[in-house]
PDB file of C-alpha atoms in Angstrom:
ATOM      1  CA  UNK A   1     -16.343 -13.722 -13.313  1.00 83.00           C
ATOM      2  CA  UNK A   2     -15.952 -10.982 -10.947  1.00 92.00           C
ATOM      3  CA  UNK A   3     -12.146 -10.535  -9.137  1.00 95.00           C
ATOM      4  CA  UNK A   4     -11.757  -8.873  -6.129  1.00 97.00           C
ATOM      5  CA  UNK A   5      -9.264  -6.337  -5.153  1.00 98.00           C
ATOM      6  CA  UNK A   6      -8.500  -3.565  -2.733  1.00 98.00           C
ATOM      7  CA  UNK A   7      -7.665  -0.102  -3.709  1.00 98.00           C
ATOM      8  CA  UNK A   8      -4.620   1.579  -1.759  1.00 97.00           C
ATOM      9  CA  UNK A   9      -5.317   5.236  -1.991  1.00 95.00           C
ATOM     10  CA  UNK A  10      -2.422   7.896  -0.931  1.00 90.00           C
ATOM     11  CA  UNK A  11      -2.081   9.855   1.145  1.00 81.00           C
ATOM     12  CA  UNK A  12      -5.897  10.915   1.756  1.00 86.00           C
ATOM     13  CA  UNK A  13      -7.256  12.003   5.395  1.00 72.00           C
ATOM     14  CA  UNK A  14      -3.809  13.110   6.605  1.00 68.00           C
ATOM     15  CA  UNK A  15      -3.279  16.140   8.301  1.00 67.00           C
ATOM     16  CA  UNK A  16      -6.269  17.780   7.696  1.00 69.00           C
ATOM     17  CA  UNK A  17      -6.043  17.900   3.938  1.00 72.00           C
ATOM     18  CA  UNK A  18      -7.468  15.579   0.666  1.00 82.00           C
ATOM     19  CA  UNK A  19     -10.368  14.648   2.934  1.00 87.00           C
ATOM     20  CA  UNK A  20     -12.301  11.476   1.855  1.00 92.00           C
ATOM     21  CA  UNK A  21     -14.971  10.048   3.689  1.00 92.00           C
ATOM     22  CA  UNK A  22     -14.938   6.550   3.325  1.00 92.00           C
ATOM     23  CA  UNK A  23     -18.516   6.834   3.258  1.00 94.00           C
ATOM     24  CA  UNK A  24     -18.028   9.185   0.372  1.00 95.00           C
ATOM     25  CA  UNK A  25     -15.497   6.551  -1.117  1.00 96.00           C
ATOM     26  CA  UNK A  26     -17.727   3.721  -1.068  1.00 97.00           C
ATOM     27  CA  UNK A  27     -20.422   5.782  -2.695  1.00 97.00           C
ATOM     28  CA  UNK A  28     -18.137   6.614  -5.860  1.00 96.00           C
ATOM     29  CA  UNK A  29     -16.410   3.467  -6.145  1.00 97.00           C
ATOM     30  CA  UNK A  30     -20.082   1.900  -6.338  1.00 98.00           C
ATOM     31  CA  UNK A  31     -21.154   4.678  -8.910  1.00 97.00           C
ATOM     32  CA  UNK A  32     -18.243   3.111 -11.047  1.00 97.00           C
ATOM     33  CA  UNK A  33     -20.412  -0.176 -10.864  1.00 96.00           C
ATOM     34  CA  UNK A  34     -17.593  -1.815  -8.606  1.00 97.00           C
ATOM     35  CA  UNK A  35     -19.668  -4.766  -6.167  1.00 96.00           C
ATOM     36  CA  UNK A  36     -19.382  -5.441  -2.774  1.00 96.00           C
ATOM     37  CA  UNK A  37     -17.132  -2.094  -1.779  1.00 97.00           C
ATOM     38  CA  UNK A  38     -16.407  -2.146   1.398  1.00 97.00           C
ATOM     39  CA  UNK A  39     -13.557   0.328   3.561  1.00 96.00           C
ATOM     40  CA  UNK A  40     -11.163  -0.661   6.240  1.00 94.00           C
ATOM     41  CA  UNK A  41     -10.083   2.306   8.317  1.00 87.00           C
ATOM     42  CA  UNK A  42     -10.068   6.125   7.649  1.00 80.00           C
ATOM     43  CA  UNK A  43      -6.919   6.390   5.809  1.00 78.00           C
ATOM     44  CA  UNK A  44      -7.881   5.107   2.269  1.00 89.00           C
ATOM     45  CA  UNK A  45      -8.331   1.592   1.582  1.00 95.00           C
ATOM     46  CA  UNK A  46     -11.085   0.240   0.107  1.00 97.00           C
ATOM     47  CA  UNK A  47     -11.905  -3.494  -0.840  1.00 98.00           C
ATOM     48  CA  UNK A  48     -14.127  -4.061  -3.617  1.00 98.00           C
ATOM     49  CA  UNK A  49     -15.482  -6.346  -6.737  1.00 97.00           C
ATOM     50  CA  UNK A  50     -15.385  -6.169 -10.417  1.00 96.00           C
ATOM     51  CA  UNK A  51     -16.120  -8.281 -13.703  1.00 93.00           C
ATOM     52  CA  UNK A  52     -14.419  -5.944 -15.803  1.00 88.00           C
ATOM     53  CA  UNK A  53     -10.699  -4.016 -16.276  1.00 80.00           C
ATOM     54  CA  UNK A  54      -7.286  -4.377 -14.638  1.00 93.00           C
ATOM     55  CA  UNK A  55      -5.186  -3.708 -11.672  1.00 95.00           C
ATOM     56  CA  UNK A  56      -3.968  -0.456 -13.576  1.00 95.00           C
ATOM     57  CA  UNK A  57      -7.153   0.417 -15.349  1.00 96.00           C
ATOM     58  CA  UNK A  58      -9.329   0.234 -12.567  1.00 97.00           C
ATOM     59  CA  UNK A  59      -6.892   2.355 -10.384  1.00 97.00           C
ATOM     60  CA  UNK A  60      -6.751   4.965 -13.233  1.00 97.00           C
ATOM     61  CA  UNK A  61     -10.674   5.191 -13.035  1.00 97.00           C
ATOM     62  CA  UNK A  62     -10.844   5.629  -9.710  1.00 97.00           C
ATOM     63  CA  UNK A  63      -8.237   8.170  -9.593  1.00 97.00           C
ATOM     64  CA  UNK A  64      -9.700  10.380 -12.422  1.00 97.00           C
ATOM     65  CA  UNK A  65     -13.298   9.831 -10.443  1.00 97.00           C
ATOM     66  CA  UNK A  66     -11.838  11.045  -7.232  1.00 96.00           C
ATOM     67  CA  UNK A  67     -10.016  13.621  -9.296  1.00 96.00           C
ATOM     68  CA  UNK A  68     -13.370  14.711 -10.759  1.00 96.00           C
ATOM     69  CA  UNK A  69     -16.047  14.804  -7.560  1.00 94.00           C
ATOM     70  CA  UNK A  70     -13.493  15.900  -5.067  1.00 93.00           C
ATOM     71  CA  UNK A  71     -11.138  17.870  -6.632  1.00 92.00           C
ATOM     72  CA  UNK A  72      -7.544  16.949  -6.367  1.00 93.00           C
ATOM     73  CA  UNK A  73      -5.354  14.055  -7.297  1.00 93.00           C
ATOM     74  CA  UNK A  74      -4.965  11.209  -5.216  1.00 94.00           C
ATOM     75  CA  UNK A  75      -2.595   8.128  -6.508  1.00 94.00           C
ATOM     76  CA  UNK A  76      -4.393   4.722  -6.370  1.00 97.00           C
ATOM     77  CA  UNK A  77      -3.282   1.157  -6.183  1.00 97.00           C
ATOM     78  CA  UNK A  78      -5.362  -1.592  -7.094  1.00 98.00           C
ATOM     79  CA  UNK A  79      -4.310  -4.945  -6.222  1.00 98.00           C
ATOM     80  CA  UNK A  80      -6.126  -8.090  -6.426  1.00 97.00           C
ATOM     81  CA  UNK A  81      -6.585 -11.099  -3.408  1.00 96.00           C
ATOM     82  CA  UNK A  82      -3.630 -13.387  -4.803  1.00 96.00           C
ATOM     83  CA  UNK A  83      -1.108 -10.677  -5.352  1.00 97.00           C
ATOM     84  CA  UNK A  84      -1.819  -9.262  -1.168  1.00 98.00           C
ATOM     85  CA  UNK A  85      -1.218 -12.664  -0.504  1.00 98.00           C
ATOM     86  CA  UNK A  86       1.638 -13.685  -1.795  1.00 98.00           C
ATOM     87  CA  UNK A  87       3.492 -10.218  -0.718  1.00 97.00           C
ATOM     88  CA  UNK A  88       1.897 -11.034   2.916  1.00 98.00           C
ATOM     89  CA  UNK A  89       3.342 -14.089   2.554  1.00 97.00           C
ATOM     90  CA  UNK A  90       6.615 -13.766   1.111  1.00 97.00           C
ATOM     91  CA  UNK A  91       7.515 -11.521   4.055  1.00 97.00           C
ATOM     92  CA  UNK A  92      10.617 -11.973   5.179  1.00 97.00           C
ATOM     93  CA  UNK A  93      11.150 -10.795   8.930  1.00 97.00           C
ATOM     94  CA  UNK A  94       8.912 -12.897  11.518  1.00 96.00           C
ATOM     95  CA  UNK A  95       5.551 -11.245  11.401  1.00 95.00           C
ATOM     96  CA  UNK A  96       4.138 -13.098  13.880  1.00 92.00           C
ATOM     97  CA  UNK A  97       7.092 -12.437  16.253  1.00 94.00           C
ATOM     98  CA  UNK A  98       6.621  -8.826  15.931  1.00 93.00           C
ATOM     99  CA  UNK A  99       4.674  -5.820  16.937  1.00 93.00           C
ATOM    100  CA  UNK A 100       2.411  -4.609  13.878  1.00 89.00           C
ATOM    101  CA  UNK A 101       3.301  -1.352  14.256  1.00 91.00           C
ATOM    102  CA  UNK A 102       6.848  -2.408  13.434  1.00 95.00           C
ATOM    103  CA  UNK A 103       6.458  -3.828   9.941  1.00 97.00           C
ATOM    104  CA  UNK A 104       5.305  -2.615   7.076  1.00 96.00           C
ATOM    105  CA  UNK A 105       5.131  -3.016   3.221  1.00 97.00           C
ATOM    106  CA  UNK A 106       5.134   0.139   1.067  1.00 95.00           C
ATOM    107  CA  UNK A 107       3.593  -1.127  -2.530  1.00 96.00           C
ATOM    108  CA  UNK A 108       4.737  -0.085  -5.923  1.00 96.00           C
ATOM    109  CA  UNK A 109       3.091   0.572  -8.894  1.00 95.00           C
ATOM    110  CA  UNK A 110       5.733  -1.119 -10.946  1.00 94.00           C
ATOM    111  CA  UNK A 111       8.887  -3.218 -10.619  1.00 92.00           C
ATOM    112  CA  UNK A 112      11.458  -1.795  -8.806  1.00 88.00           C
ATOM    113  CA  UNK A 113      15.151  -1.949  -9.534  1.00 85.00           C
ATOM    114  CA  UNK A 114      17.174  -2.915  -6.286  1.00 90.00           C
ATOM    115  CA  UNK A 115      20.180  -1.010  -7.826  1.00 89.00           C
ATOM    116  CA  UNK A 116      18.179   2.346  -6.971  1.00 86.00           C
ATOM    117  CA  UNK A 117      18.690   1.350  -3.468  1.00 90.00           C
ATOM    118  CA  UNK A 118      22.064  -0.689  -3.163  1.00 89.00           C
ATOM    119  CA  UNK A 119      23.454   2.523  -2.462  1.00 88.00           C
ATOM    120  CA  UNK A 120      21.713   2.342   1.001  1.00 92.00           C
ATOM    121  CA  UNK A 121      24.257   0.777   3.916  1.00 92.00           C
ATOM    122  CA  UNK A 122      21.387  -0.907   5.884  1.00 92.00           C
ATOM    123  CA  UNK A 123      24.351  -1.926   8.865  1.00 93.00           C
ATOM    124  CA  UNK A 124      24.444   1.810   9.447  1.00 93.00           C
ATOM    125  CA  UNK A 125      20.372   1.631   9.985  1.00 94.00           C
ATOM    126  CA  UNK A 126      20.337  -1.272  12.376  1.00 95.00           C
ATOM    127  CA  UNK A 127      18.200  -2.502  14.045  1.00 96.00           C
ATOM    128  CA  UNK A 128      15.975  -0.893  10.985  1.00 96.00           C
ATOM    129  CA  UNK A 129      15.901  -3.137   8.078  1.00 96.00           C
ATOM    130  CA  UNK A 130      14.578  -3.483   4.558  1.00 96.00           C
ATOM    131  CA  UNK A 131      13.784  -6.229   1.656  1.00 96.00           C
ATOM    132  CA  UNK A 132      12.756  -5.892  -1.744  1.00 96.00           C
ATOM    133  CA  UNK A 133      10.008  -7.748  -2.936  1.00 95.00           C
ATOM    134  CA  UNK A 134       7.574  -8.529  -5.978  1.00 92.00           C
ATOM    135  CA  UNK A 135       6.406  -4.405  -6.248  1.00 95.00           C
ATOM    136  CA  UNK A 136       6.869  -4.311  -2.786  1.00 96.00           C
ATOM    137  CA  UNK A 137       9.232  -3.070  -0.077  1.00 96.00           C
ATOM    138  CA  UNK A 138       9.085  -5.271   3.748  1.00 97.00           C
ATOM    139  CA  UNK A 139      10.990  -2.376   6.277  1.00 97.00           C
ATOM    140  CA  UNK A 140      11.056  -3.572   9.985  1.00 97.00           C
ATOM    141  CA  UNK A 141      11.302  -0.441  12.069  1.00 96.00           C
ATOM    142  CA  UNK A 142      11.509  -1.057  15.510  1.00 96.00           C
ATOM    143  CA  UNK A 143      10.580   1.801  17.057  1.00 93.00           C
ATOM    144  CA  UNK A 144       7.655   2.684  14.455  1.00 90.00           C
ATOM    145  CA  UNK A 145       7.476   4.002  10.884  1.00 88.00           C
ATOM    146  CA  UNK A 146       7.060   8.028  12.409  1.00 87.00           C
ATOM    147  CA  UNK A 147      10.208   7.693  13.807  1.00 90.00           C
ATOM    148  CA  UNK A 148      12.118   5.719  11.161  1.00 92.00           C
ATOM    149  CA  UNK A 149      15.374   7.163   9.650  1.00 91.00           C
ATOM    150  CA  UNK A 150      15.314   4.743   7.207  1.00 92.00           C
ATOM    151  CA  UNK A 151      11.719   4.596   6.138  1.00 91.00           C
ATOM    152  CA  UNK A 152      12.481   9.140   5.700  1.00 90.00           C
ATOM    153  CA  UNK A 153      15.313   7.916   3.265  1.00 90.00           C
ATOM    154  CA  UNK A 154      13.430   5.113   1.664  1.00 89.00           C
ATOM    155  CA  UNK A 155      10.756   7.717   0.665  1.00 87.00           C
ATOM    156  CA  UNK A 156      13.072   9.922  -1.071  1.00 87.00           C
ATOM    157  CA  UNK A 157      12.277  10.536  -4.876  1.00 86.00           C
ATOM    158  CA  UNK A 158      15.547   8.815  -5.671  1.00 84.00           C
ATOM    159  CA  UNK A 159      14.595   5.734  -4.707  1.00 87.00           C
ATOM    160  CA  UNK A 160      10.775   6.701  -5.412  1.00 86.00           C
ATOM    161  CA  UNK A 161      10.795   8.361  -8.952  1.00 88.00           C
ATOM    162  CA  UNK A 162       8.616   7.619 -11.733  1.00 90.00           C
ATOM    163  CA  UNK A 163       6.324   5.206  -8.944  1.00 92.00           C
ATOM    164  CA  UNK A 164       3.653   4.859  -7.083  1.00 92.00           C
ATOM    165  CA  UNK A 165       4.799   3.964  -3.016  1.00 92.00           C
ATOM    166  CA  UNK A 166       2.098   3.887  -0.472  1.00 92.00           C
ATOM    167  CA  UNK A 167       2.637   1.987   2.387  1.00 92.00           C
ATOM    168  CA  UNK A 168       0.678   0.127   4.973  1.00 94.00           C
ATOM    169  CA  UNK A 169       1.031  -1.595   8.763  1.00 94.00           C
ATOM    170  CA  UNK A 170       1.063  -4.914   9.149  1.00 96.00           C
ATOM    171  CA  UNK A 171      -2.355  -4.854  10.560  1.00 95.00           C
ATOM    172  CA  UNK A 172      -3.694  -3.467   7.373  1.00 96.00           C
ATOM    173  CA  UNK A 173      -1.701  -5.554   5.334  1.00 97.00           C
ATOM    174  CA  UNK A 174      -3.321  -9.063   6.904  1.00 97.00           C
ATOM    175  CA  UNK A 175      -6.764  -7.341   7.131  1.00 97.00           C
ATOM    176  CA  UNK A 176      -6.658  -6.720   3.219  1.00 97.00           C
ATOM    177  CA  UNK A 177      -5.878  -9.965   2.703  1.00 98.00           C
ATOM    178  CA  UNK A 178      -8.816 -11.652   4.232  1.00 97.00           C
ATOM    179  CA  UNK A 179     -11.381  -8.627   3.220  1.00 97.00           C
ATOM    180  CA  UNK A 180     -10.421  -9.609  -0.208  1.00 97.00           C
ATOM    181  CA  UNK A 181     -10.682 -13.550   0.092  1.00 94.00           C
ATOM    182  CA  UNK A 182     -12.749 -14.634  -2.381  1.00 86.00           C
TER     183      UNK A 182
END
């Protein structure tokens, strides 16, 4: 039985640099015999099928394939359609009362521990605000993510180190989840 998932890549298209076609993206990720790929914007997420592997092993292959046509290393999540779900769901500022552009959920590659970031005095951020979540992180920013104090801090390698973060709008979060509906 074939799962579906989407692949969050990092940091790819930005600036100028790690350029990735997604047609180019589609093209390996079907080389690695993944069904039904399919991209969602320019800025590295792809949605895609497979009968075989795991959230980790499948984001290891694609990284070492990327690593291997293209050139450099770009970090991959792979998560499947219940997992986006929940996360999308569990949210706990009012999505629908909000501006997409001011929500949005950095994943993690692993657990995190909320004592890396109890150190953080979110009153002095307000009206910015953050939750923890299953591998995830919800941060309501107001006046956008490029002009967020807190989402600068929240990306430090303190709070970062030893994971995988990438993070995505709200738009792209709910458009994940229904590209990967079974």
């Amino acid at each position: 039985m074939k799962t579906t998932y989407a692949a969050l890549l990092r940091g790819i298209n930005v600036g100028g640099a790690r350029k990735l076609p997604m047609a180019d993206l589609r093209t390996l990720m079907q080389g690695l015999g993944y069904g039904d790929v399919r991209t969602y914007l320019q800025s590295g997420q792809a949605v895609f099928s497979s009968a075989h592997g795991d959230e980790q092993s499948l984001a290891a292959e694609l990284a070492a394939t990327i690593a291997q046509e293209c050139g450099f290393d770009v970090d991959v999540l792979v998560r499947d359609h219940a997992y986006l779900k929940t996360v999308a769901e569990a949210c706990p500022f009012p999505a629908a009362d909000l501006q997409p552009k001011q929500l949005h959920i950095t994943y993690f590659s692993a657990p995190v521990d909320a004592e890396r970031f109890a150190e953080i005095d979110q009153a002095a951020h307000l009206p910015e605000e953050f939750r923890l979540g299953d591998r995830a992180l919800y941060l309501y920013a107001p006046d956008g993510l490029g002009r967020s104090k807190l989402a600068e801090l929240l990306s430090r390698p303190r709070f970062t180190k030893g994971l995988v973060a990438t993070s995505r709008n709200w738009n792209t979060v709910v458009k994940l989840v229904e590209m990967t509906q079974p």
